[in-house]
XYZ file of C-alpha atoms in Angstrom:
563
model
C 0.069 -0.445 -0.031
C 0.995 3.225 -0.548
C 0.330 6.828 0.738
C 0.461 10.208 -0.352
C 2.857 10.969 1.556
C 5.755 8.079 0.235
C 6.540 4.666 -0.354
C 4.477 2.191 2.234
C 7.191 1.755 5.424
C 8.634 -1.933 6.130
C 7.985 -3.103 8.879
C 9.159 -2.409 12.455
C 9.965 1.483 11.236
C 7.780 4.110 13.099
C 5.426 1.339 13.886
C 2.344 3.542 15.685
C 1.307 2.011 19.191
C -1.149 -0.423 18.955
C -4.645 0.558 19.509
C -3.539 4.638 19.326
C -5.721 6.411 16.590
C -3.229 6.208 13.577
C -2.756 2.764 13.997
C -7.268 2.234 13.786
C -6.794 4.618 11.109
C -4.184 2.520 9.193
C -6.559 -0.930 9.749
C -9.494 1.304 8.359
C -7.439 2.225 5.321
C -6.780 -1.189 4.352
C -10.243 -3.182 4.863
C -11.104 0.245 3.007
C -8.289 -1.008 -0.098
C -8.982 -4.441 0.287
C -12.353 -4.263 -0.445
C -11.492 -2.011 -3.205
C -9.431 -4.465 -4.788
C -12.579 -7.523 -4.099
C -14.127 -6.104 -6.736
C -11.714 -5.999 -9.523
C -10.623 -9.344 -9.382
C -9.692 -10.428 -5.294
C -6.826 -9.662 -3.511
C -5.122 -10.963 0.247
C -3.301 -9.562 2.497
C -0.263 -9.317 0.601
C -1.646 -8.214 -2.486
C -1.560 -10.493 -4.780
C -4.133 -9.836 -7.014
C -6.849 -12.819 -8.178
C -6.208 -12.383 -12.255
C -8.561 -15.259 -12.502
C -11.304 -13.553 -10.967
C -11.880 -16.652 -8.042
C -13.550 -18.606 -11.136
C -10.867 -20.384 -12.081
C -10.782 -17.998 -15.794
C -7.646 -18.938 -16.922
C -4.886 -16.469 -16.416
C -3.883 -16.805 -19.934
C -7.028 -15.155 -20.924
C -7.883 -13.478 -18.139
C -11.293 -10.887 -17.922
C -11.366 -7.250 -17.091
C -13.747 -5.643 -14.602
C -16.417 -6.097 -18.001
C -16.060 -10.016 -18.410
C -13.231 -8.607 -21.107
C -11.183 -11.390 -22.212
C -7.785 -10.284 -22.078
C -5.070 -11.733 -24.059
C -2.212 -13.762 -22.611
C 0.065 -12.210 -19.614
C 3.241 -12.324 -21.668
C 1.325 -9.926 -24.136
C 0.254 -8.395 -21.026
C 3.857 -7.074 -19.877
C 5.099 -6.866 -23.411
C 2.198 -3.879 -24.199
C 3.881 -1.894 -20.723
C 7.372 -1.895 -22.771
C 6.626 -0.816 -25.720
C 4.513 1.378 -26.967
C 4.105 0.310 -31.143
C 0.631 0.039 -30.712
C -2.092 2.787 -29.947
C -4.209 3.390 -27.144
C -7.341 2.378 -28.471
C -9.270 3.587 -25.162
C -7.548 6.955 -26.416
C -8.591 7.559 -29.716
C -11.637 5.095 -30.901
C -10.193 5.601 -34.747
C -6.662 4.138 -33.892
C -6.038 1.179 -35.368
C -6.471 -2.482 -33.709
C -3.889 -4.188 -32.873
C -5.166 -7.822 -32.940
C -1.524 -9.506 -33.219
C -1.147 -7.462 -29.458
C 2.791 -8.454 -29.561
C 3.553 -9.656 -32.629
C 6.914 -11.435 -33.043
C 9.034 -11.002 -36.251
C 12.877 -13.221 -34.989
C 14.351 -9.611 -34.104
C 12.957 -7.608 -31.029
C 13.445 -8.965 -27.350
C 10.301 -10.811 -26.526
C 11.950 -14.190 -26.684
C 14.469 -13.093 -23.707
C 11.971 -11.368 -21.920
C 9.669 -14.582 -21.582
C 12.359 -16.937 -21.168
C 13.257 -15.149 -17.916
C 9.841 -14.739 -16.602
C 9.037 -18.511 -17.414
C 12.373 -19.424 -15.107
C 10.921 -17.212 -12.411
C 7.701 -19.371 -12.860
C 10.054 -22.550 -12.635
C 12.116 -20.933 -9.841
C 8.936 -20.390 -8.064
C 10.044 -16.734 -7.848
C 7.626 -13.956 -8.424
C 7.623 -11.408 -11.174
C 8.348 -8.629 -9.489
C 5.577 -5.798 -8.324
C 4.051 -3.715 -10.629
C 4.903 0.105 -8.758
C 2.588 1.905 -7.900
C 2.011 5.180 -9.545
C 2.905 8.620 -7.268
C -0.148 9.345 -4.363
C -1.874 5.916 -5.160
C -3.785 4.920 -2.146
C -3.402 1.431 -3.586
C -0.533 -1.546 -2.934
C 1.681 -2.708 -5.722
C 0.098 -5.743 -7.849
C 2.400 -7.926 -9.034
C 2.223 -8.969 -13.366
C 1.735 -11.627 -13.335
C -0.085 -14.973 -10.832
C 2.204 -16.842 -8.305
C 3.219 -20.725 -9.390
C 1.661 -23.322 -7.637
C -2.078 -22.234 -7.386
C -4.085 -24.263 -8.885
C -7.292 -21.872 -9.335
C -4.591 -19.003 -10.812
C -3.265 -21.106 -13.329
C -3.870 -22.727 -17.155
C -2.355 -24.439 -19.394
C -1.103 -22.917 -22.806
C -2.633 -22.213 -25.818
C -2.826 -25.578 -27.975
C 0.217 -25.459 -30.306
C -0.540 -24.964 -33.850
C -0.559 -28.005 -35.359
C -2.595 -29.558 -31.976
C -5.299 -26.257 -33.079
C -5.552 -27.298 -36.688
C -6.484 -30.880 -36.167
C -9.099 -29.477 -32.829
C -10.719 -27.315 -36.199
C -10.692 -30.769 -38.851
C -11.751 -32.597 -36.313
C -14.711 -30.028 -35.954
C -15.544 -29.632 -39.925
C -16.031 -34.267 -39.629
C -18.452 -33.470 -36.617
C -21.691 -33.913 -38.911
C -22.117 -36.012 -41.845
C -22.102 -34.052 -44.942
C -25.022 -33.472 -46.752
C -26.122 -34.844 -50.483
C -26.673 -32.932 -53.448
C -27.056 -34.254 -56.748
C -25.627 -31.190 -59.555
C -25.853 -31.233 -63.327
C -22.125 -31.545 -64.647
C -22.697 -28.577 -65.821
C -22.784 -27.336 -62.102
C -20.521 -29.384 -60.106
C -17.985 -28.039 -60.699
C -15.291 -27.234 -57.614
C -17.827 -29.298 -55.618
C -16.609 -32.406 -53.573
C -17.763 -35.710 -54.754
C -20.231 -37.065 -51.495
C -19.554 -40.693 -53.226
C -17.136 -42.222 -55.447
C -18.171 -42.459 -58.789
C -18.592 -45.798 -60.410
C -18.459 -46.564 -63.970
C -21.926 -46.597 -66.077
C -20.265 -49.229 -68.811
C -17.509 -50.332 -69.666
C -14.665 -47.585 -71.400
C -14.458 -48.578 -74.428
C -17.920 -50.033 -74.512
C -16.831 -51.343 -78.047
C -13.343 -52.347 -79.948
C -12.536 -49.238 -81.742
C -9.507 -47.813 -83.660
C -7.505 -45.896 -82.225
C -6.156 -44.767 -85.844
C -7.567 -44.054 -89.267
C -5.966 -46.526 -91.101
C -7.177 -50.518 -92.380
C -8.547 -52.611 -90.714
C -7.181 -56.194 -91.751
C -8.274 -59.844 -91.015
C -5.975 -62.895 -91.424
C -2.578 -62.525 -93.656
C -1.657 -59.979 -95.948
C -1.639 -58.421 -98.540
C -5.608 -57.868 -98.076
C -8.215 -56.950 -100.888
C -10.379 -54.420 -100.327
C -13.279 -52.198 -101.851
C -12.945 -48.784 -104.028
C -14.681 -45.617 -101.717
C -15.603 -48.140 -98.834
C -15.197 -47.295 -95.166
C -16.183 -47.496 -91.602
C -16.835 -44.316 -89.834
C -17.181 -43.762 -85.823
C -20.684 -42.884 -84.978
C -21.705 -46.015 -87.224
C -23.967 -49.233 -86.373
C -22.051 -52.568 -85.714
C -20.133 -53.111 -89.920
C -20.466 -57.167 -90.728
C -17.487 -59.424 -89.755
C -14.780 -59.365 -92.079
C -13.521 -62.384 -94.063
C -9.533 -63.489 -94.170
C -7.747 -61.419 -96.123
C -9.751 -58.136 -96.514
C -9.800 -55.066 -95.545
C -11.783 -51.677 -95.371
C -11.346 -47.997 -94.414
C -11.686 -46.824 -91.019
C -11.795 -43.701 -88.617
C -10.231 -42.847 -85.706
C -13.000 -44.017 -83.338
C -14.829 -46.035 -85.358
C -16.278 -49.219 -84.589
C -13.722 -52.167 -85.379
C -15.798 -55.272 -87.566
C -16.037 -58.821 -86.082
C -12.821 -61.419 -86.449
C -10.716 -58.118 -87.281
C -7.173 -58.853 -86.433
C -5.182 -55.212 -86.272
C -5.959 -51.744 -87.815
C -2.956 -50.402 -89.717
C -2.686 -47.177 -89.804
C -2.554 -44.825 -93.123
C 1.135 -44.215 -93.069
C 2.000 -47.921 -92.876
C 0.237 -49.099 -95.895
C 0.302 -48.694 -99.644
C -2.460 -49.209 -101.847
C -1.940 -51.316 -104.946
C -5.413 -49.037 -106.421
C -4.160 -51.220 -110.269
C -4.693 -54.950 -108.524
C -6.832 -53.279 -105.472
C -4.526 -55.163 -102.969
C -3.538 -53.735 -99.706
C 0.827 -54.025 -98.187
C 1.784 -53.440 -95.168
C 4.690 -51.392 -94.523
C 5.891 -52.559 -91.356
C 5.096 -55.840 -89.552
C 1.435 -56.535 -88.452
C 0.697 -57.198 -84.790
C -2.297 -58.584 -83.742
C -5.000 -56.498 -81.861
C -2.525 -53.161 -83.087
C -3.863 -49.400 -82.712
C -7.021 -51.934 -81.942
C -8.804 -50.280 -78.145
C -10.550 -53.354 -76.747
C -13.910 -53.188 -75.081
C -13.324 -52.044 -71.799
C -9.509 -50.822 -72.059
C -10.206 -48.229 -69.307
C -12.600 -50.005 -67.026
C -15.239 -52.171 -66.458
C -18.864 -51.498 -65.579
C -19.578 -51.077 -61.981
C -15.661 -50.716 -61.406
C -14.444 -47.623 -59.375
C -13.109 -44.192 -60.706
C -12.266 -42.168 -58.343
C -13.256 -42.123 -54.504
C -15.448 -40.126 -52.634
C -13.903 -36.516 -51.345
C -12.518 -35.580 -55.271
C -12.904 -31.982 -56.406
C -14.742 -32.102 -59.045
C -11.789 -31.197 -61.670
C -13.234 -30.824 -65.791
C -11.506 -33.709 -66.237
C -13.779 -35.184 -63.939
C -16.495 -33.893 -65.793
C -14.955 -35.341 -68.235
C -14.684 -39.000 -67.069
C -17.938 -38.312 -66.272
C -19.978 -37.784 -68.963
C -17.928 -40.297 -70.815
C -18.559 -42.996 -68.618
C -22.789 -42.071 -68.562
C -23.269 -39.661 -65.328
C -25.052 -36.435 -66.626
C -25.617 -35.142 -62.871
C -23.019 -35.800 -59.684
C -23.858 -36.369 -56.128
C -21.851 -33.966 -54.391
C -21.167 -32.174 -51.306
C -22.679 -28.639 -50.591
C -20.274 -25.811 -50.924
C -20.064 -24.991 -47.102
C -21.952 -21.300 -46.568
C -19.539 -18.571 -45.252
C -20.602 -14.690 -43.683
C -17.708 -12.480 -43.735
C -18.057 -9.574 -40.715
C -15.768 -7.330 -41.057
C -15.484 -5.395 -37.606
C -13.799 -2.080 -36.909
C -14.352 2.122 -36.992
C -10.843 2.352 -37.629
C -11.225 1.088 -41.702
C -12.153 3.499 -44.687
C -13.842 1.408 -48.095
C -12.095 3.238 -50.335
C -9.422 6.084 -50.866
C -6.578 7.020 -48.812
C -5.993 6.564 -45.299
C -6.062 9.496 -43.059
C -6.603 10.898 -39.676
C -6.074 7.502 -38.224
C -8.260 5.496 -40.321
C -6.894 2.862 -42.759
C -8.303 0.432 -45.430
C -9.794 -2.421 -44.606
C -7.429 -5.048 -46.578
C -8.947 -7.881 -45.366
C -12.761 -7.657 -46.859
C -11.881 -7.367 -50.364
C -9.259 -10.095 -49.788
C -11.123 -12.729 -47.340
C -13.704 -13.396 -49.351
C -11.657 -14.638 -53.016
C -9.437 -16.570 -50.898
C -12.078 -18.720 -48.963
C -14.616 -19.231 -52.139
C -10.415 -20.771 -53.683
C -10.767 -23.177 -50.738
C -13.976 -24.459 -52.089
C -16.624 -22.193 -50.057
C -19.729 -19.772 -51.271
C -19.142 -16.753 -49.978
C -21.432 -13.805 -49.172
C -20.494 -10.646 -49.420
C -18.485 -9.173 -46.375
C -20.311 -6.925 -44.310
C -18.785 -4.383 -42.468
C -20.065 -3.781 -38.533
C -17.437 -1.619 -37.042
C -17.087 -1.767 -33.267
C -20.950 -2.528 -32.643
C -21.791 -5.174 -29.852
C -24.988 -5.184 -30.739
C -24.588 -5.504 -34.102
C -22.335 -8.342 -33.839
C -24.449 -10.193 -32.063
C -27.600 -10.000 -33.982
C -25.558 -10.726 -37.572
C -24.182 -14.208 -35.851
C -27.512 -14.694 -34.735
C -28.689 -14.177 -37.780
C -26.764 -16.075 -39.840
C -27.588 -19.589 -41.901
C -23.877 -19.798 -43.215
C -22.063 -22.773 -41.941
C -19.129 -20.642 -40.563
C -18.713 -17.622 -39.797
C -15.388 -15.078 -40.200
C -15.328 -12.597 -38.064
C -11.520 -10.169 -38.608
C -10.402 -7.980 -35.889
C -11.675 -7.869 -32.282
C -10.929 -10.825 -30.621
C -8.471 -9.671 -28.228
C -9.067 -7.449 -24.444
C -9.582 -4.144 -25.911
C -12.306 -1.237 -24.649
C -13.829 -2.632 -28.515
C -13.099 -6.248 -28.993
C -16.416 -7.358 -28.487
C -15.937 -11.162 -29.871
C -15.836 -13.013 -26.608
C -18.161 -10.849 -24.867
C -20.644 -11.590 -27.274
C -19.731 -15.646 -28.201
C -20.285 -15.222 -24.166
C -23.746 -14.039 -24.220
C -24.560 -16.337 -26.470
C -23.487 -19.368 -24.197
C -20.879 -20.578 -27.562
C -18.085 -23.166 -26.732
C -15.059 -22.274 -27.663
C -13.492 -24.812 -28.808
C -9.618 -22.720 -29.572
C -9.286 -19.934 -28.128
C -5.547 -18.440 -29.266
C -2.418 -20.966 -30.789
C 1.180 -20.792 -30.035
C 1.729 -19.372 -33.589
C 2.947 -16.393 -34.850
C 1.081 -14.460 -35.836
C -2.106 -14.704 -35.588
C -1.756 -16.007 -32.176
C -4.988 -14.166 -30.574
C -7.219 -16.267 -33.369
C -10.256 -18.053 -32.080
C -12.368 -20.958 -32.756
C -16.187 -21.244 -31.728
C -19.229 -22.992 -32.235
C -22.328 -20.860 -31.895
C -24.749 -24.049 -31.207
C -24.838 -27.511 -31.500
C -26.710 -27.092 -34.835
C -25.458 -23.435 -35.732
C -22.289 -21.913 -37.295
C -18.938 -21.948 -36.811
C -17.019 -18.578 -36.337
C -13.463 -18.080 -37.135
C -12.249 -14.917 -35.426
C -9.700 -14.065 -37.121
C -6.716 -11.419 -35.627
C -7.362 -7.727 -37.332
C -3.388 -7.188 -38.574
C -3.562 -8.665 -42.683
C -0.972 -10.972 -42.403
C -1.890 -11.991 -38.592
C -5.365 -12.717 -40.674
C -4.545 -15.021 -43.181
C -2.307 -17.381 -39.968
C -5.580 -17.670 -39.162
C -7.850 -18.495 -42.008
C -4.788 -21.364 -42.886
C -4.595 -22.392 -39.203
C -8.216 -23.088 -38.018
C -10.385 -22.275 -41.722
C -9.265 -24.354 -44.561
C -9.335 -27.727 -42.605
C -12.661 -26.651 -41.121
C -13.710 -25.946 -44.509
C -11.971 -29.089 -45.320
C -14.196 -31.050 -42.685
C -17.677 -29.519 -43.316
C -16.766 -29.700 -46.894
C -15.891 -33.642 -47.095
C -12.570 -32.984 -48.468
C -9.835 -35.640 -47.363
C -7.025 -34.054 -45.495
C -3.701 -33.454 -47.312
C -0.789 -35.187 -46.892
C 1.678 -32.474 -45.833
C 4.841 -32.230 -47.147
C 8.316 -30.712 -47.003
C 11.322 -28.664 -48.436
C 14.765 -26.999 -47.809
C 14.768 -23.929 -46.923
C 17.996 -21.887 -48.568
C 18.394 -19.256 -45.693
C 18.145 -18.875 -41.197
C 14.541 -17.829 -40.374
C 14.203 -16.900 -37.163
C 11.902 -18.536 -34.192
C 9.560 -17.678 -31.705
C 11.233 -19.397 -28.302
C 8.246 -21.002 -27.916
C 5.049 -20.217 -30.872
C 5.245 -21.827 -34.161
C 6.197 -18.931 -36.658
C 4.370 -19.476 -39.982
C 6.363 -16.975 -42.419
C 5.955 -16.569 -46.896
C 7.718 -18.379 -48.928
C 8.200 -18.527 -52.962
C 9.591 -21.799 -54.053
C 12.739 -22.127 -56.143
C 13.979 -25.167 -58.342
C 17.368 -26.566 -57.479
C 20.493 -25.289 -59.428
C 23.106 -27.291 -60.917
C 21.540 -30.976 -59.929
C 20.756 -29.233 -55.919
C 17.085 -29.908 -54.867
C 14.139 -28.065 -55.274
C 14.051 -25.439 -52.191
C 12.489 -22.842 -50.753
C 13.120 -18.897 -49.744
C 11.778 -16.962 -47.293
C 10.577 -13.601 -48.078
C 11.498 -10.310 -45.789
C 7.623 -8.137 -45.390
C 7.041 -11.359 -42.754
C 5.036 -8.930 -40.176
C 2.099 -9.539 -38.858
C 0.531 -6.166 -40.347
C 1.806 -6.463 -44.032
C 0.899 -7.740 -46.860
C 3.762 -7.599 -49.247
C 5.300 -10.475 -48.267
C 2.421 -13.018 -48.708
C 0.718 -11.574 -52.386
C 4.692 -12.508 -53.406
C 4.482 -15.980 -52.163
C 3.130 -19.335 -53.101
C 3.471 -20.916 -49.593
C 3.915 -21.115 -45.845
C 7.158 -22.262 -44.233
C 5.886 -23.897 -40.657
C 9.282 -22.591 -38.334
C 9.410 -24.827 -35.666
C 10.017 -22.662 -31.675
C 13.748 -21.497 -31.803
C 13.763 -20.949 -35.709
C 15.701 -23.057 -38.216
C 19.232 -22.687 -40.423
C 19.942 -22.856 -43.961
C 19.273 -26.310 -45.305
C 16.768 -27.407 -42.668
C 13.652 -28.757 -44.096
C 10.148 -27.200 -42.829
C 6.925 -27.890 -43.315
C 5.598 -26.277 -46.008
C 1.494 -25.194 -46.752
C 1.020 -24.519 -50.438
C -1.539 -21.488 -51.435
C -4.488 -22.185 -53.580
C -3.303 -20.445 -56.278
C 0.570 -21.513 -56.011
C 0.113 -23.272 -58.833
C -0.845 -19.872 -61.338
C 2.290 -17.864 -59.715
C 5.768 -18.553 -60.844
C 7.310 -16.006 -58.896
C 10.782 -15.421 -58.907
C 13.268 -13.491 -57.493
C 12.930 -9.836 -56.968
C 11.955 -7.058 -54.966
C 10.527 -9.787 -52.033
C 13.208 -11.122 -50.996
């Protein structure tokens, strides 16, 4: 406790006599302070504040007096020592810091966190925050002391764990099945395996323009006669005879082979056909059922309907396909500081996520409604969530604990189930995944910083949508990284990279891109993937997991100003 006349006196220095007026005044003052502290989270006689509010709320997501959830303690401490983010309580139009303390591999967060973590492991309390001059409130510690189960909580899930939770949530309900005509099925996922409805080909056909022959040659032929594609069956071909035939035409019964036009010599004067090369039985004939037999599986369930799948389905007799409906997604853009057009001005910034998320989600196979701007309005957010009929709602910003960050309080008020609340990944650790009700939509809350939002999109939304759409999980792959990549001491990092071919027989590899801060899009705009960098970072020549971007094959980026 501090008084207006100076810091708290140590025990044994100028202690008032028991029962004196000054002693009674001091006791009354202490009781008043403790009652005040209890109203904002509780306190014991030693001055320790119960950051969990006495309800077992995890310390990594504490609540303030209004019920807002806060970021992890590491981020709260970092926020006190950094002036990189504006105080939104002073300026409601200041840019939202949804990734409240991003790590780019070049700051001191790791060393500070390591010192704090070592303090916890050693059982030492971190130093108390200094009181403001003249304050009547005793100093409060920056975090709860270890060893108290009511004041500790497990760390946020790892990046791998969070993705697994999202994928499992997407597979929680059996996918619906609809039938779409071939002209509407492109991009959907097959709900059932596609079986052949007929033999392919359904009869013996000629693979080349030439001559159908029977028996050994030379072969007699009739001038002007010939077989064309699309005609009915022809009469059997007698030994020693030949008939002209077009590619795709039905081969007559008893045909030995088809001789290509360029391999045949026609003696019109004698009416005989000679082969310029040896003839092998069955050459250049596509026999019935060569590609598949009726009832044979062509492609499995979960296959994305591509143009080639459409062609195969049509060839095997399909007019419509059983597919899973595309997941429906609503996008809610939060933040009063966002502009839809023009240059940033007066503390306002352009909305980068609204234009980006819709096309990105469509590339992931979703049906997306136009992005809606709600600003910082808790009532509007609640109305939008309760009225949505989408499978997934994606929000941008508002996932931290600022004065206008309403996502957590609104989810609490609706009784939503938080499946993922923060992820040990940078950028984007304040992301979240919630289920609004047992049969209601999911919600993925993305941080407001652009690259942090991309991180949340690939960490939670992509595997969730794949599960809802019935897509099989993509097999992860790894690639060499040609550069040292700094890592966070404890969290995974997602770093934009570009693929490069190996030189002089070397292996293909990826190179990290420079502009990888949580608020930057310049790096991801040039990238064709994201490297999954484990805690601590990697050295050049190390293999790392790669997340491909949906459009990666269409953008063969090369070296340039982004590297």
